[in-house]
XYZ file of C-alpha atoms in Angstrom:
351
model
C 47.766 46.263 40.595
C 49.991 47.932 42.971
C 52.638 50.523 41.586
C 56.231 49.840 41.566
C 58.606 51.727 43.512
C 61.804 52.512 41.447
C 64.658 52.041 43.740
C 67.999 53.200 42.951
C 70.997 50.309 42.470
C 73.785 52.857 43.891
C 71.491 54.161 47.233
C 71.861 50.304 47.985
C 75.379 49.078 47.141
C 76.655 51.770 48.532
C 76.436 50.830 52.261
C 77.281 47.745 51.894
C 80.304 48.404 50.043
C 81.401 51.161 52.721
C 80.673 48.077 54.695
C 82.771 45.244 53.673
C 86.003 47.879 53.232
C 85.611 48.806 56.638
C 85.771 45.478 57.935
C 88.459 44.509 56.319
C 90.219 48.187 56.748
C 90.039 48.588 60.420
C 92.331 45.243 61.797
C 94.563 46.613 59.159
C 94.991 50.186 59.999
C 94.995 48.981 63.968
C 97.872 46.828 63.507
C 99.494 49.605 61.613
C 99.521 52.088 63.903
C 100.448 49.628 66.696
C 103.504 48.967 64.438
C 104.471 52.616 64.248
C 103.513 53.348 68.085
C 105.752 50.887 69.012
C 108.890 51.421 66.449
C 108.616 55.511 67.000
C 107.719 55.532 71.195
C 111.239 54.922 73.086
C 110.684 53.284 76.425
C 110.492 55.676 79.861
C 114.034 55.967 81.815
C 115.436 55.104 84.710
C 115.073 59.171 85.757
C 111.592 59.403 84.443
C 109.915 56.421 86.325
C 111.548 57.347 89.530
C 111.156 61.770 89.352
C 107.275 62.545 89.284
C 105.919 64.415 86.858
C 105.919 68.177 87.387
C 101.958 69.410 86.952
C 101.102 71.203 83.916
C 100.924 75.160 83.739
C 98.169 76.384 83.143
C 99.376 79.626 83.189
C 102.458 81.390 81.817
C 105.416 82.176 84.364
C 104.957 86.297 83.336
C 101.405 86.232 84.314
C 100.450 84.257 87.354
C 96.724 83.189 87.695
C 94.916 86.527 90.117
C 92.310 86.451 92.323
C 91.306 89.711 90.753
C 91.309 89.213 86.577
C 94.550 91.342 85.421
C 92.926 92.273 82.649
C 90.441 94.736 83.974
C 91.701 98.310 85.081
C 90.786 98.382 88.664
C 93.642 95.449 88.909
C 95.737 97.286 86.881
C 95.278 100.579 88.750
C 95.692 98.719 92.251
C 98.909 97.543 90.737
C 100.051 101.010 90.337
C 99.252 102.175 93.350
C 101.031 99.998 95.226
C 104.309 100.268 93.455
C 103.845 103.977 94.088
C 103.225 104.113 97.872
C 106.017 101.464 98.179
C 108.280 103.589 96.207
C 106.855 107.081 97.319
C 107.382 108.362 100.923
C 106.802 111.684 100.723
C 103.001 112.247 99.520
C 100.391 114.766 99.597
C 96.506 114.768 99.519
C 95.025 117.449 97.654
C 91.214 117.864 96.984
C 90.423 119.176 93.549
C 87.045 120.668 92.607
C 86.118 120.080 88.723
C 89.558 121.485 87.855
C 89.761 122.553 83.901
C 92.739 121.116 81.687
C 94.174 124.827 81.729
C 94.180 125.046 85.004
C 95.680 122.061 85.435
C 98.417 122.516 82.820
C 98.879 125.718 84.502
C 99.549 124.337 87.872
C 101.895 121.482 87.270
C 104.362 124.394 85.130
C 104.019 126.249 88.016
C 104.980 123.119 90.507
C 107.251 121.886 88.235
C 109.104 125.307 87.835
C 109.749 125.513 91.840
C 110.885 122.094 92.266
C 113.473 123.120 89.453
C 114.183 126.329 91.487
C 114.989 124.090 94.431
C 117.208 121.425 92.630
C 119.409 124.157 91.671
C 119.863 125.687 94.323
C 120.984 122.436 96.067
C 123.459 122.032 93.286
C 124.499 125.244 93.660
C 125.438 124.594 97.456
C 127.611 121.744 96.392
C 125.269 119.080 98.287
C 126.175 115.353 95.890
C 122.136 115.021 96.000
C 120.090 113.936 93.027
C 117.759 115.915 90.912
C 113.927 115.804 92.174
C 111.907 117.600 90.033
C 111.896 115.291 87.038
C 110.442 112.812 89.018
C 107.408 114.347 90.989
C 104.050 114.112 89.885
C 100.543 114.928 90.849
C 98.153 112.465 89.781
C 94.184 112.091 90.258
C 93.109 109.009 91.879
C 90.402 106.332 92.582
C 89.781 106.799 96.057
C 88.946 103.276 96.721
C 91.487 101.107 94.316
C 93.950 103.689 96.549
C 92.199 102.803 99.619
C 92.962 98.964 98.664
C 96.343 99.214 97.680
C 97.293 101.286 101.180
C 95.692 98.281 103.064
C 97.668 95.745 101.097
C 100.860 97.563 101.936
C 100.581 98.777 105.150
C 99.030 94.795 106.410
C 100.023 92.459 103.550
C 102.749 90.485 104.531
C 103.310 87.609 101.541
C 105.361 84.592 102.929
C 107.260 82.314 100.844
C 105.663 79.717 98.176
C 104.792 76.946 99.607
C 106.881 73.324 97.224
C 106.546 69.501 97.759
C 109.735 67.697 97.855
C 109.785 65.035 94.483
C 111.273 61.633 95.089
C 114.765 61.258 95.113
C 117.113 61.797 92.276
C 119.838 58.537 92.135
C 122.448 60.282 90.352
C 122.876 63.121 93.015
C 121.143 61.887 96.131
C 118.574 64.328 97.008
C 115.410 65.364 96.514
C 114.097 67.953 94.106
C 111.944 70.486 94.889
C 108.505 71.111 92.926
C 106.075 74.312 93.176
C 102.455 72.684 93.448
C 100.101 73.474 90.858
C 98.885 76.840 90.720
C 95.212 78.339 90.798
C 93.984 81.498 91.352
C 92.800 80.168 94.774
C 96.227 78.598 95.546
C 97.112 80.351 99.002
C 101.154 80.081 98.230
C 100.294 82.852 95.414
C 101.111 86.259 97.214
C 101.387 88.908 94.942
C 98.927 92.123 94.982
C 96.045 90.215 92.958
C 96.044 87.411 94.813
C 92.935 85.919 97.006
C 95.888 85.705 99.971
C 96.068 89.462 99.404
C 92.585 90.291 99.489
C 91.811 87.936 102.507
C 94.572 89.553 104.352
C 93.400 93.057 104.244
C 89.692 92.830 104.287
C 89.286 92.879 108.001
C 90.966 96.382 107.740
C 88.311 97.726 105.498
C 87.527 101.037 106.434
C 90.156 101.352 109.077
C 92.679 103.119 108.296
C 94.130 106.490 108.683
C 93.483 107.823 105.671
C 89.949 106.594 105.041
C 88.400 109.337 106.263
C 90.166 111.530 103.608
C 89.981 109.568 100.461
C 86.366 110.553 99.678
C 85.405 112.380 96.506
C 88.058 113.658 94.072
C 91.487 113.138 95.388
C 94.708 114.064 93.639
C 98.085 112.877 95.330
C 101.395 114.712 94.683
C 104.413 112.181 94.876
C 108.199 112.924 96.056
C 110.244 110.237 95.959
C 112.615 111.704 99.251
C 111.476 112.921 102.160
C 113.286 116.361 101.225
C 111.747 119.414 103.351
C 112.863 122.198 100.547
C 110.854 120.068 97.995
C 107.594 119.894 100.196
C 108.369 123.872 101.291
C 108.311 124.520 97.293
C 105.649 122.741 96.601
C 103.137 123.623 99.416
C 104.595 127.564 98.510
C 102.882 126.578 94.735
C 99.878 124.259 96.059
C 98.379 125.901 99.489
C 100.264 128.858 100.849
C 97.839 130.082 102.863
C 96.294 127.084 104.532
C 100.266 126.480 105.375
C 101.646 129.475 105.995
C 104.571 129.976 103.695
C 104.965 132.991 102.151
C 103.228 133.775 99.252
C 105.041 134.404 96.020
C 104.994 137.559 95.130
C 104.343 138.586 91.467
C 108.070 140.347 91.010
C 109.746 136.926 91.593
C 107.287 134.753 89.988
C 104.451 136.416 87.816
C 102.694 133.559 86.027
C 101.742 132.323 89.854
C 99.239 134.815 89.497
C 98.009 134.196 86.512
C 94.026 133.392 86.252
C 94.365 130.015 85.331
C 96.369 129.747 88.303
C 94.856 131.229 90.732
C 91.003 129.452 89.811
C 93.084 126.128 89.945
C 94.481 126.877 93.410
C 90.918 128.244 94.392
C 89.547 124.594 93.463
C 92.357 123.030 95.597
C 92.223 122.073 99.401
C 94.797 120.137 101.781
C 93.856 117.334 102.925
C 96.808 115.089 104.683
C 100.294 113.953 103.690
C 102.646 110.432 104.485
C 105.593 110.804 105.325
C 107.551 107.529 105.498
C 104.307 105.696 106.466
C 102.764 107.931 109.013
C 99.730 110.431 108.669
C 100.096 113.744 108.809
C 97.777 116.872 109.636
C 98.763 120.578 108.344
C 100.186 121.146 111.341
C 102.766 118.472 111.152
C 103.113 118.941 107.390
C 103.816 122.652 107.459
C 106.670 121.475 110.283
C 108.350 119.273 107.953
C 108.274 121.679 105.219
C 110.076 124.566 107.602
C 113.105 122.152 108.819
C 115.779 124.577 107.499
C 118.845 122.562 105.333
C 116.748 119.746 104.257
C 117.654 116.159 105.793
C 121.172 117.264 106.592
C 120.207 120.249 108.359
C 118.075 117.526 110.557
C 120.944 115.549 110.796
C 122.394 118.025 111.962
C 120.095 118.959 114.582
C 120.006 115.621 115.531
C 123.222 115.279 116.168
C 124.060 118.500 118.394
C 120.575 116.585 120.536
C 122.786 113.860 120.813
C 125.956 115.438 121.824
C 124.006 118.144 124.323
C 121.661 115.219 125.726
C 125.703 113.174 125.960
C 127.843 116.397 127.704
C 124.857 117.253 130.088
C 125.136 113.152 131.331
C 128.871 113.592 131.824
C 128.470 116.782 133.969
C 125.839 115.021 135.966
C 127.507 111.823 136.856
C 130.710 114.361 137.257
C 129.238 116.355 139.520
C 127.956 113.237 141.725
C 131.458 111.916 141.783
C 133.027 115.263 143.226
C 129.989 115.753 145.566
C 130.747 112.224 146.959
C 134.593 112.411 146.419
C 134.211 115.488 148.751
C 131.790 114.186 151.330
C 134.487 111.613 151.918
C 137.288 113.792 152.700
C 135.047 115.870 155.157
C 134.254 112.820 156.565
C 137.560 111.197 156.503
C 139.107 114.610 158.283
C 136.497 114.562 161.532
C 137.411 111.070 161.879
C 140.891 112.039 162.302
C 140.378 114.978 164.296
C 138.204 112.705 166.728
C 140.633 110.051 166.940
C 143.734 112.186 167.333
C 142.146 114.595 170.187
C 141.543 111.524 172.736
C 145.462 110.188 172.571
C 147.066 114.459 173.100
C 144.056 114.381 176.200
C 146.622 110.593 177.422
C 149.771 112.128 176.413
C 149.483 115.569 178.792
C 147.825 113.692 181.433
C 151.547 111.204 181.759
C 153.123 114.323 181.691
């Protein structure tokens, strides 16, 4: 006799009961959902039917999509360097060789002290020039990223964002413009981290004038304005022997001769300068720092040169006019004498 298998009544009845309930619940739930949707969802307006639906923003307006990932440190350094290059017309590039923190602190202290003296001297002369010492900074840069930032600032020219017209508004009879959908590969994006900036400066890789300088450990001294006085003070502190400026005396500036300052300066070497977008070597940098009177003195020299050129041109034109006048007058006198000669001879013969 085969064994009896005991089956629980709950296991058989429960699926059948669930299936029976679902069979009656589904039509009721569907009809209830349709009634709720019909009651709560309004009909689309005329404006919604005529206007094209703008694309869903995948990125917040404060953070447009980027070809380079903005959360990376390299991307943030690139944005920082491009902003620094655009806002700083005067920069010095220095090579440093494993300076200690104590040496950096001592060099920055002496540099700030020398620049404050220049601001005080300019204020004592009565010149209405803002103080630049608090805004002058020296910092270590990542050379590879800084070179990319230089190429972006000098070779990338962003264009206006492309737009597409939408449907005509029946109320105003004008067509509104809706920006195209943005993506990291969108060519309409023209910020420094976009694909357009990357593709525009890629052919110039390694061809910048400072590409041969931006190797190894490099520090940048940034001055927010082209000020020959501040440049001279900075060169006097950082590289007086290389530029030929007088070394600060021990009596006038004893802290400059301290051991941390001297050890740090021995590890610094002036490479080049960038003035108003142009690269200057050591001699040209020395010439800019040696301008007497700063930019006002340079402007006065330019005015004097233009005035001398104008006076010289006036004298030359005046001399040419005078010589032409005298030549014509002498020729006139000769012709008058020739005409008088035959007439006087004929009168004597008649008499």
